[in-house]
Amino acid sequence: MNAAQLRRHAVNQLSVWLPVLVMAIFALATWWLVRSAPKPEEARIEKIDDGHPDYFMEHFAIRRFEADGAPRATLAGEHGEHYPVSDTLRVRQPRLLATTRIGLLTTAQAQRSHSDSAGKEVQLFDRAVVIREAGTDNTGRQQPRLQFRGDHLHVFVDEDRVRAEKPVELTREPDIFTGDRLDYSDKTGIAHLSGHVHGILQSQSLRQPSPATPSAPRVQ
């Protein structure tokens, strides 16, 4: 191979590898600029740890009232701690007292509870009991006493509703129903039980329904 052929071969190789070499140099320069550029000062954000309460209460009671001044609900307990980020109130030995929209009294108790600070939604844990007392509602109908038992009951105070995602027992004396999950609304008078459902029916109103007993809650 003579000198002219060597020069042509070198030019051809350079034309092939030159773009690759330029891109490599560009990539190295970009990396160097990113590494050398001054880093922006990190914003200082004050973090609030929801694992620590911002205040606590001993032997307390929180009361809510309607716009006309009528009492709506009272949440009491032996010890309460408020967690600010989630606005959660954790209570030991909680006791709930509420008046339903149909004018009946509901009471509840458990070993502990979690709720919003206003007590509109209360989750009861460990040997929880919710009782909707018997009485005459706003329409003049006689309503039976209802009792809910379980290790996790969720009470929606303003909706007059009780939910359970764990095994629960519903007693409408003298009838007893059990299930894995429950959703009861005082507005409809219907209790939806699902999962392994069992029932002991002893009242004539449920064994032989009649128009004379429209207030009897239905279990589905």
Backbone as a ProteinNet text record, in pm:
[ID]
protein_1_A
[PRIMARY]
MNAAQLRRHAVNQLSVWLPVLVMAIFALATWWLVRSAPKPEEARIEKIDDGHPDYFMEHFAIRRFEADGAPRATLAGEHGEHYPVSDTLRVRQPRLLATTRIGLLTTAQAQRSHSDSAGKEVQLFDRAVVIREAGTDNTGRQQPRLQFRGDHLHVFVDEDRVRAEKPVELTREPDIFTGDRLDYSDKTGIAHLSGHVHGILQSQSLRQPSPATPSAPRVQ
[TERTIARY]
85.3	0	89.2	74.8	157.9	106.2	178.9	146.6	9.2	-26	-156.6	-270.6	-253.4	-357.1	-369.4	-253.5	-255.8	-331.6	-307.3	-377.1	-528.5	-567.8	-712.2	-774.7	-704.7	-755.5	-771.1	-669.9	-677.1	-793.6	-816	-927.6	-1061	-1073.4	-1197.1	-1224.9	-1122.4	-1139.9	-1177.9	-1112.7	-1144.3	-1288.3	-1337.2	-1475.7	-1574.6	-1534.7	-1623.5	-1627.3	-1513.2	-1505.5	-1519.6	-1509.5	-1517	-1650.4	-1767	-1892.9	-1901.3	-1849.9	-1852	-1765.4	-1646.5	-1556	-1616.5	-1683.8	-1746.6	-1856.9	-1940.1	-2047.5	-1993.5	-1880.7	-1821.3	-1770.1	-1703.2	-1653.7	-1769.6	-1880.7	-1996.9	-2057.9	-2066.4	-2122.3	-2035.6	-1903.1	-1813.4	-1822.1	-1835.7	-1846.4	-1976.2	-2085.8	-2214.2	-2208.1	-2148.8	-2134.3	-2052.8	-1943.3	-1856.7	-1930.1	-2012.1	-2086.6	-2188	-2259.2	-2358.2	-2292.2	-2175.5	-2105.1	-2049.8	-2010.2	-1945.2	-2043.1	-2167	-2263.3	-2297.2	-2313.6	-2348.7	-2488.8	-2504.6	-2634.2	-2720.8	-2851.8	-2941.3	-2959.6	-2974.2	-2993.6	-3125.7	-3122.1	-3242.7	-3337.1	-3463.8	-3564.7	-3580.8	-3591.6	-3609.2	-3758.1	-3802.3	-3943	-3957.5	-4039.5	-4064.2	-4160	-4113.2	-4194.1	-4259.4	-4385.8	-4460	-4479.3	-4426	-4434.1	-4570	-4651.2	-4783.9	-4775.3	-4654.6	-4638.4	-4638.4	-4645.2	-4644.1	-4763	-4839.3	-4956.1	-4913.1	-4997.4	-4969	-5039.7	-5139.3	-5196.5	-5267.7	-5292.7	-5364.2	-5462.7	-5558	-5662.5	-5682.7	-5722.5	-5751.7	-5894.6	-5970	-6107.4	-6185.9	-6204.1	-6258.3	-6390.8	-6457.4	-6579.6	-6585.3	-6609	-6623.8	-6769.2	-6834.7	-6977.4	-6997.5	-7090	-7128.8	-7276.5	-7312.9	-7450.9	-7498.3	-7630	-7691.5	-7693.7	-7730.5	-7735.3	-7835.1	-7941.9	-8041.7	-8006.2	-7887.3	-7844.3	-7876.6	-7948.2	-7982.2	-7856.8	-7839.4	-7720.9	-7724.3	-7609.3	-7599	-7521.7	-7401.2	-7319.3	-7219.1	-7180.6	-7077.2	-6980.6	-6851.8	-6747.1	-6662.7	-6659.8	-6585.1	-6484.8	-6386	-6285.9	-6198.3	-6121.7	-6028.6	-5903.3	-5857.4	-5736.1	-5748.7	-5716.1	-5723.5	-5599	-5554.9	-5437.9	-5474.2	-5439.4	-5469.7	-5343.1	-5354.4	-5243.3	-5272.3	-5187.1	-5223	-5228.8	-5137.3	-5132	-5259.5	-5301.9	-5424	-5548.3	-5532	-5643.1	-5721.6	-5647.4	-5706.4	-5699.4	-5810.1	-5816.8	-5822.2	-5721.2	-5715.3	-5753	-5847.7	-5906.4	-5900	-5866.7	-5875.8	-6005	-6071.7	-6200	-6300.8	-6326.4	-6419.4	-6563.9	-6645.5	-6789.9	-6856	-6945.7	-7012.6	-7161	-7217	-7359.3	-7408.4	-7507.2	-7555	-7705.5	-7766.5	-7908.8	-7923.6	-7996.1	-8011.1	-8108	-8109.1	-8197.3	-8344.4	-8372.5	-8511.9	-8549.2	-8457.5	-8490.6	-8464.4	-8385	-8354.7	-8211.1	-8184.4	-8054.9	-7963.6	-7836.8	-7735.4	-7619.5	-7576.9	-7460.3	-7358.8	-7231.7	-7125.9	-7010.9	-6938.7	-6820.2	-6725.8	-6597.7	-6496.5	-6373.4	-6267.4	-6142.1	-6064.5	-6077.3	-6008.2	-6081.5	-6050.7	-6116.6	-6026.2	-6052.2	-5991.1	-6105.6	-6092.7	-6197.6	-6137.3	-6214.3	-6174.9	-6195.4	-6134.4	-6136.5	-6277	-6369.3	-6507.1	-6593.4	-6542.9	-6619.6	-6733.2	-6720.9	-6825.9	-6815.8	-6692.5	-6669.3	-6583.6	-6635.4	-6566.7	-6546.7	-6420.5	-6388.9	-6360	-6435.9	-6425.2	-6352.5	-6255.3	-6174.1	-6181.3	-6177.6	-6165.5	-6290.4	-6369.9	-6494	-6584.4	-6605.5	-6689.1	-6837.1	-6916.8	-7061.5	-7129.1	-7223.9	-7305.2	-7451.6	-7526	-7666.6	-7752.9	-7850.7	-7953.6	-8077.2	-8108.1	-8213.3	-8350.8	-8440.2	-8577.5	-8649.2	-8754.3	-8831.9	-8921.4	-8988.9	-9076.6	-9002.6	-8997.8	-8923	-9006.1	-8949.8	-9016	-9148.6	-9168.1	-9293.4	-9397.6	-9363.2	-9456.9	-9448.6	-9355	-9341.3	-9253.4	-9288.8	-9211.5	-9091.7	-8971.5	-8849.4	-8791.4	-8742.1	-8686.9	-8544.9	-8498.8	-8360.8	-8267	-8160.5	-8060.4	-7926.5	-7855.1	-7723	-7624.1	-7509.3	-7403.3	-7280.1	-7220.1	-7099.9	-6992.8	-6868.5	-6757.5	-6627.2	-6516.4	-6386.3	-6348.4	-6429.4	-6404.5	-6536.7	-6593.9	-6718.2	-6691	-6744.2	-6723.5	-6857.5	-6865.7	-6989.2	-6980.5	-7074.4	-7086.8	-7200	-7163.1	-7261.1	-7364	-7319.1	-7411.2	-7495.6	-7452.4	-7528	-7614.5	-7605.5	-7679.8	-7652.2	-7525.5	-7483.1	-7376.1	-7380.5	-7281.5	-7228	-7095.5	-7032.1	-6934.4	-6912.6	-6814.8	-6749.3	-6615.8	-6540.5	-6485.3	-6516.6	-6477	-6602.9	-6593.3	-6712.2	-6789.3	-6921.8	-7008.2	-7134.3	-7193.7	-7320.4	-7422.8	-7537.4	-7648.2	-7762.5	-7808.6	-7919.8	-8036.1	-8146.8	-8273.4	-8365.5	-8366.3	-8427.2	-8565.8	-8590.1	-8499.9	-8422.1	-8410	-8344.1	-8195.9	-8113.1	-7968.1	-7915.8	-7832.8	-7769.8	-7619.2	-7543.2	-7398.4	-7351.8	-7241.7	-7185.1	-7042.3	-6975.2	-6836.2	-6827.8	-6929.4	-6931.7	-7074	-7085.5	-7217.7	-7218.5	-7333.3	-7356.9	-7502.6	-7522.5	-7657.6	-7680.1	-7798.5	-7837	-7970.4	-7974.6	-8099.8	-8199	-8149.2	-8236.9	-8325.3	-8267.4	-8342.4	-8394.2	-8333	-8371.3	-8326.2	-8228	-8181.4	-8040	-8014.9	-7882	-7833.4	-7725.6	-7666.6	-7557.7	-7580.8	-7481.8	-7427.4	-7295.9	-7234.9	-7128.7	-7076.1	-6981.1	-7054.9	-7007.5	-7074.1	-7185.4	-7305.5	-7418.9	-7503.4	-7536.9	-7625.3	-7728.4	-7846.8	-7951.2	-8039.2	-8081.5	-8178.5	-8299.6	-8408.7	-8529.3	-8630.9	-8669.7	-8769.4	-8889.5	-8873	-8983.7	-9084.3	-9211.2	-9316.6	-9308.6	-9255	-9252.5	-9161.4	-9055.3	-8963.3	-9001	-9058.8	-9098.7	-9222.7	-9313.2	-9437	-9456.7	-9385.6	-9397.1	-9539.8	-9576.9	-9710.4	-9703.1	-9797.5	-9796.6	-9808.4	-9847.3	-9867	-9735.2	-9623.6	-9494.7	-9395.7	-9418.3	-9328.7	-9195.9	-9183.5	-9060.3	-8955.7	-8988.6	-8891.5	-8776.8	-8650.1	-8538.4	-8524.1	-8487	-8469.8	-8323.7	-8299.7	-8163.9	-8150.4	-8047.9	-8026.5	-7889.7
-119.2	0	124.6	208.3	326.9	436.5	550.7	660.1	720.3	730.3	788	700.8	570.3	478.6	484.8	501.2	511.9	636.8	748.7	871.1	858.1	796.6	778	687.8	580.9	490.5	562.9	648.8	722.5	820.1	888.9	982.3	910	792.3	714.1	672	626.3	584.8	703.5	819.4	937.3	982	974.4	1013	919.7	792.8	697.3	720.5	742.6	751.1	892.8	993.6	1131.1	1162.7	1126	1154.3	1088.5	964.1	894.6	967.5	1014	1085.2	1217.2	1288.1	1414.6	1393.2	1289.7	1262.2	1224.6	1148.7	1111.4	1233.9	1324.8	1447.9	1532.1	1539.5	1616.4	1559.3	1424.8	1361.2	1386.6	1376.9	1402.8	1547.1	1640.6	1781.4	1808	1746.1	1763.9	1710.3	1591.9	1532.3	1621	1678.8	1765.1	1892.2	1949	2070	2043.9	1928.2	1894.3	1874.8	1808.2	1784.2	1913.4	2006.6	2129.1	2239.3	2230.3	2337.2	2343.1	2460.9	2472.7	2419.6	2345.1	2287.9	2392.5	2397.2	2493	2456.3	2557.2	2533.7	2464.6	2355.3	2278.1	2358	2355.5	2425.9	2357.6	2436.8	2384	2368.3	2245.4	2216.5	2158.7	2221.1	2172.5	2054.6	1938.8	1817.7	1793.6	1762.2	1728.7	1578.6	1515.1	1370	1333.1	1260.9	1222.7	1116.9	1069.3	972.6	1034.7	1167.5	1235.8	1331.1	1325.6	1415.4	1558	1653.8	1792.9	1836.7	1759	1785.2	1658.6	1652.1	1537.5	1586.7	1499.4	1533.7	1415.8	1444.5	1342.6	1361.3	1249.7	1251	1366.7	1359.2	1470.8	1433.1	1533.6	1514.6	1624.4	1584.5	1678.5	1674.9	1791.3	1797.7	1873.7	1823.2	1890.2	1924.6	2039.1	2085.9	2116.2	2107.3	2145.5	2298.3	2348.8	2493	2561.1	2487.2	2545.8	2529	2474.4	2457.1	2322.9	2237.6	2104.5	2017.4	1936.4	1849.7	1743.7	1720.7	1621.3	1498.2	1518.7	1404.1	1447.1	1350.6	1370.7	1254.3	1284.5	1182.8	1207	1108.6	1119.5	1006.5	1021.8	917.1	941.5	835.9	847.6	924.5	902.5	969.7	987.8	1107.2	1134.9	1205.3	1169.4	1231.8	1273	1396	1447.3	1446.5	1388.2	1380.6	1477.5	1580.6	1694.2	1666.5	1585.6	1567.7	1503.2	1397.3	1327.7	1380	1474.7	1528.7	1414.9	1324.7	1207.4	1220.1	1185.7	1183.4	1037.4	994.9	857.3	859.2	773.5	778.5	640.4	638.9	516.1	518.3	404	390.7	494.4	496.3	596.6	563.2	668.9	655.7	758.2	709.7	796.3	802.4	922.6	944	1035.9	990.1	1069.1	1054.2	1156.5	1153.6	1137.6	1034.8	1008.7	1108.3	1108.8	1200.8	1167.6	1041.3	1005.1	1022.9	1084	1122.5	1017.6	915.3	811.4	824.8	760	771.4	655.8	687.8	587.8	604.3	492.9	494.5	393.6	416.5	325.7	331	219.7	215	106.9	116.6	20.1	40.9	-34.2	-15.9	103.9	129.1	243.5	284.6	404.5	453.9	550.9	563.8	666.3	745	875.7	957.8	1086.7	1159.3	1294.7	1381.8	1499.2	1581.7	1626.5	1629.8	1670.3	1553.5	1432.1	1315.4	1279.5	1313	1278.1	1133.8	1081.8	941.8	881	777.3	716.3	567.9	525.4	383.9	325.8	224.1	162.5	28.5	4.7	-116.5	-191.4	-323.7	-412.9	-408.5	-512.8	-529.3	-407.3	-368.1	-251	-287.9	-197.3	-215.5	-85.4	-95	19.6	-17.2	68.8	41.4	156.3	123.4	220.2	186.2	273.9	244.8	239.9	164.9	158.5	289.2	314.2	434.6	467.7	578.4	626.5	730.4	710.4	803.2	927.5	1012.7	1140.2	1123.2	1006.7	982.5	914.4	884.3	818.5	667.6	610.5	464.4	414.6	298.6	236.7	164.3	196.3	135.3	41.5	-75.8	-171.3	-133.6	-193.2	-173.9	-257.1	-195.8	-263.8	-258.4	-370.5	-376	-438.8	-374.2	-422.4	-452.6	-568.2	-606.4	-653.9	-614.5	-658.5	-598.6	-638.5	-584.8	-461.4	-429.8	-307	-259.7	-158	-97.9	47.3	86.1	221.3	294.4	399.7	474.2	607.3	628.4	756.1	833.7	925.2	988.7	1067.6	1150.9	1236.9	1160.6	1039.7	957.8	852.8	844.5	741	603.9	571.2	450.6	378.3	244.4	160.1	60.9	51.8	-43.2	-131	-251.6	-343.4	-421.7	-428.8	-506.5	-633.8	-656.3	-777.9	-843.2	-969.7	-1038.9	-954.8	-956.5	-869	-944.2	-903.7	-960.1	-848.4	-869.2	-774.6	-838.6	-772	-822.2	-725.9	-778	-706.1	-795	-767	-860.1	-903.2	-1034.7	-1141.8	-1207.7	-1143.2	-1202.3	-1166.8	-1264	-1245.5	-1284.5	-1198.9	-1225	-1204.9	-1287.2	-1271.2	-1275.1	-1208.8	-1207	-1157	-1167.9	-1121.6	-971.6	-914.8	-770.8	-720.1	-589.9	-531.9	-386.8	-345.7	-204.9	-175.5	-96.3	-64.1	85.2	124.4	264.5	283.6	381.5	412.7	479.8	539.7	607.3	508.3	393.1	291	180.2	163.4	53.6	-81.8	-84.1	-209	-237.6	-360.9	-407.3	-506.9	-473.3	-564.3	-645.7	-774.8	-867	-953.2	-976.3	-1058.4	-1147.9	-1240.2	-1338.3	-1458.9	-1512.9	-1625.7	-1569.7	-1571.2	-1510.4	-1618.9	-1595.6	-1686.4	-1601.2	-1658.2	-1585.2	-1675.9	-1624.6	-1692.7	-1601	-1641.5	-1559.7	-1611.4	-1524	-1562.2	-1468.4	-1348.4	-1252.9	-1282.2	-1268.5	-1290.5	-1190.1	-1069	-964.6	-1000.8	-1080.4	-1117.9	-1252.1	-1341.8	-1470.1	-1456.6	-1366.6	-1345.6	-1194.8	-1133.4	-988	-947.5	-832.4	-781.2	-631.1	-568.2	-422.1	-350.1	-422.8	-358.2	-327.7	-386	-363.4	-309.2	-188.3	-135.7	-89.8	-72.8	-19.7	-125.4	-253.6	-358.8	-353.5	-345.1	-337	-465.8	-452.5	-569	-606.9	-736.3	-789.5	-855.6	-815.8	-871.8	-936.1
0	0	0	-101.2	-112.4	-18.6	-22	69.3	41.5	-87.1	-120.4	-68.8	-80.5	-31.7	120.7	188.6	334.8	378.9	307.3	343.4	324.4	209.2	185.3	291.2	332.4	435.9	569.5	600.3	726.4	726.8	611.4	601.2	617	554.3	564.7	709.6	778.5	918.8	1007.7	976.9	1056.9	1036.5	912.2	885.2	953.2	972.2	1038.8	1189	1251.2	1396	1451.8	1365.2	1414.2	1483.3	1427	1497.8	1634.6	1643.5	1772.7	1873.6	1827	1915.2	1961.7	1871.2	1907.6	2011.5	1992.4	2088.1	2225.7	2225.8	2353.7	2427.3	2351.1	2412.9	2465.9	2390.6	2432.6	2560.2	2566.1	2685.4	2807.8	2790.7	2903.1	2949.8	2854.1	2890.9	2966.3	2922.4	2991	3133.1	3148.7	3282.2	3373.9	3317.6	3398.2	3441.1	3349.8	3383.1	3493.4	3483.6	3586.2	3721.4	3722.1	3847.4	3906.5	3818.4	3866.2	3900.4	3850.4	3875.8	4023.8	4080.9	4223.7	4249.8	4357.5	4392.9	4459.8	4424	4490	4636.1	4717.8	4861.2	4884.9	4957	4983.6	5073.3	5032.9	5113	5247.5	5348.9	5483.3	5511.7	5522.2	5545.4	5685.8	5763.4	5898.9	5892.5	5933	5928.4	6063.6	6057.8	6179.7	6183.7	6283.2	6296.2	6354.3	6273.9	6322.1	6431.9	6456.5	6564.2	6701.6	6709.4	6838.6	6846.3	6954.8	6968.1	6998.3	6958.5	6990.8	7119.2	7165.1	7296.3	7344.4	7472.8	7529.5	7634.1	7668.8	7764.9	7859.7	7980.3	8080.7	8130.3	8135.2	8186.9	8124	7996.3	7919.3	7854.7	7800.1	7721.7	7616.2	7491.2	7380	7335.6	7334.8	7301.5	7171.6	7089.8	6966.2	6973.1	6911.8	6915.2	6774.2	6756.9	6631.1	6619.8	6501.9	6480.9	6574.8	6612.7	6702.4	6849.6	6876.6	7014	7074.7	7002.9	7054.8	7058.6	7162.9	7170	7060.9	6997.6	6890.9	6935.6	6990.8	7031	7136.7	7220.6	7321.6	7315.9	7303	7305.2	7429.5	7519	7643.8	7652.3	7740.3	7755.8	7876.5	7912.3	8024.3	7983.6	7859.5	7810.7	7660.3	7611.9	7469.7	7420	7298.8	7237	7095.1	7059.3	6925.8	6840.9	6718.2	6624.3	6509.9	6492.5	6407.8	6258.5	6204.9	6059.6	6007.2	6070.8	6028.8	6099.8	6192.6	6271.9	6336.9	6399.5	6462.7	6614	6679.3	6824.7	6869.2	6941.4	6992.4	7139.9	7174.4	7308.8	7372.9	7499.5	7579.1	7659.6	7664.6	7733.3	7682.8	7551.7	7498.4	7530.3	7540.2	7558.8	7466.9	7384.2	7287	7318.2	7315	7335.9	7224.9	7147	7033.8	7020.8	6962.1	6930.1	6780.2	6737.4	6595.1	6532.7	6398.5	6327	6347.4	6383.3	6407.8	6554.8	6633.4	6769.8	6874.8	6844.7	6941.7	6990.7	7103.1	7168	7126.1	7092.9	7062.1	7158.5	7219.1	7306.8	7254.4	7285.4	7239.7	7338.2	7347.7	7431.5	7378.8	7415.1	7372.5	7459.7	7429.6	7501.1	7448	7318.1	7258.2	7131.5	7083.3	6962.6	6889.3	6759.4	6674.6	6612.1	6610.6	6550.6	6498.6	6417.1	6382.7	6506	6506.3	6627.4	6666.1	6568.9	6599.2	6644.5	6632	6674	6580.8	6451.2	6355	6308.9	6301.3	6266.9	6376.4	6438.8	6552.3	6522.7	6523.3	6507.8	6646.1	6682	6813.9	6800.6	6890.7	6885.7	7018.3	7008.5	7124.7	7213.1	7201.6	7278.7	7263.5	7140.5	7112.5	7117.8	7171.1	7181.1	7140.1	7048.3	7007.5	7030.8	7099.4	7132	7081.7	7000	6960.9	7043.2	7137.1	7233.7	7166.5	7230.4	7181.8	7212.7	7138.3	7162.6	7044.8	7054.6	6948.6	6866.3	6734.6	6650.6	6619	6533.3	6502.3	6429	6368	6295.2	6381.4	6506.8	6595.6	6593.7	6518.9	6513.4	6628	6678.5	6784.1	6723	6768.4	6717.6	6823	6781.7	6878.7	6919.7	7026.2	7071.9	6984.2	6936.8	6855.1	6926.7	6923.1	6984.8	6887.2	6870.1	6782.9	6868.1	6846.9	6920.4	6823	6847.5	6763.9	6813.4	6749.7	6786.9	6706.2	6604.9	6528.2	6469	6529.3	6481.8	6442.6	6327.5	6275.1	6280.6	6361.4	6380.9	6305.8	6213.9	6143.9	6212.2	6299.9	6387.2	6306.7	6214.6	6140.4	6039.4	6002.5	5906.6	5976.7	6110.2	6185.5	6124.6	6114.8	6044.3	6124.5	6119.6	6186.2	6083.3	6075.7	5984.4	6061.2	6009.5	6068.1	5955	5957.8	5860.3	5922.2	6048.9	6119.6	6175.8	6219.4	6271.3	6371.5	6356.1	6434.8	6472.9	6584.8	6631.3	6641.8	6580.6	6586.4	6663.5	6768	6848.7	6838	6790.8	6795.5	6878.8	7006.6	7100.9	7055.6	7057.3	7102.5	6987.7	6871.1	6755	6754.2	6712.5	6710.9	6572.5	6515	6385.5	6398.4	6328.3	6325.2	6180.5	6153.5	6018.6	6022.1	5907.8	5898.9	5876	5813.2	5784.7	5798.9	5830	5851.4	5805.4	5753.2	5720.3	5754.5	5860	5906.2	5897.7	5849.1	5842.4	5911.6	6001.3	6068.5	5973.5	5865.8	5770.9	5696.5	5661.8	5588.3	5678.5	5795.4	5884	5832.8	5741.5	5681.3	5729.9	5772.8	5811.3	5706.4	5637.3	5539.3	5609.5	5621.6	5678.1	5565.4	5565.2	5461.1	5522.5	5439.9	5490.4	5544.7	5654.8	5720.9	5809.9	5758.2	5827.5	5893	6019.9	6094.5	6167.5	6187.5	6257.1	6340.3	6454.5	6540.5	6548.5	6483.9	6477.8	6578.7	6668.4	6768.1	6769	6713.9	6717.2	6607.3	6636	6539.1	6424.2	6452	6349.9	6234.8	6263.1	6155.7	6093.7	6172.6	6116.1	6031.4	6069.8	5995.3	5976.5	5881.4	5861.6	5829.5	5879.4	5852.1	5839.7	5771.7	5759.3	5891.7	5995.1	6124.9	6194	6144.3	6208.8	6107.6	6051.2	5949	6003.4	6135.5	6192.6	6217.2	6201.6	6227.5	6128	6174.3	6081.4	6002.4	5877.3	5791.2	5782.3	5781.2	5770	5635.1	5560.2	5427.8	5420.2
[MASK]
++++++++++++++++++++++++++++++++++++++++++++++++++++++++++++++++++++++++++++++++++++++++++++++++++++++++++++++++++++++++++++++++++++++++++++++++++++++++++++++++++++++++++++++++++++++++++++++++++++++++++++++++++++++++++++

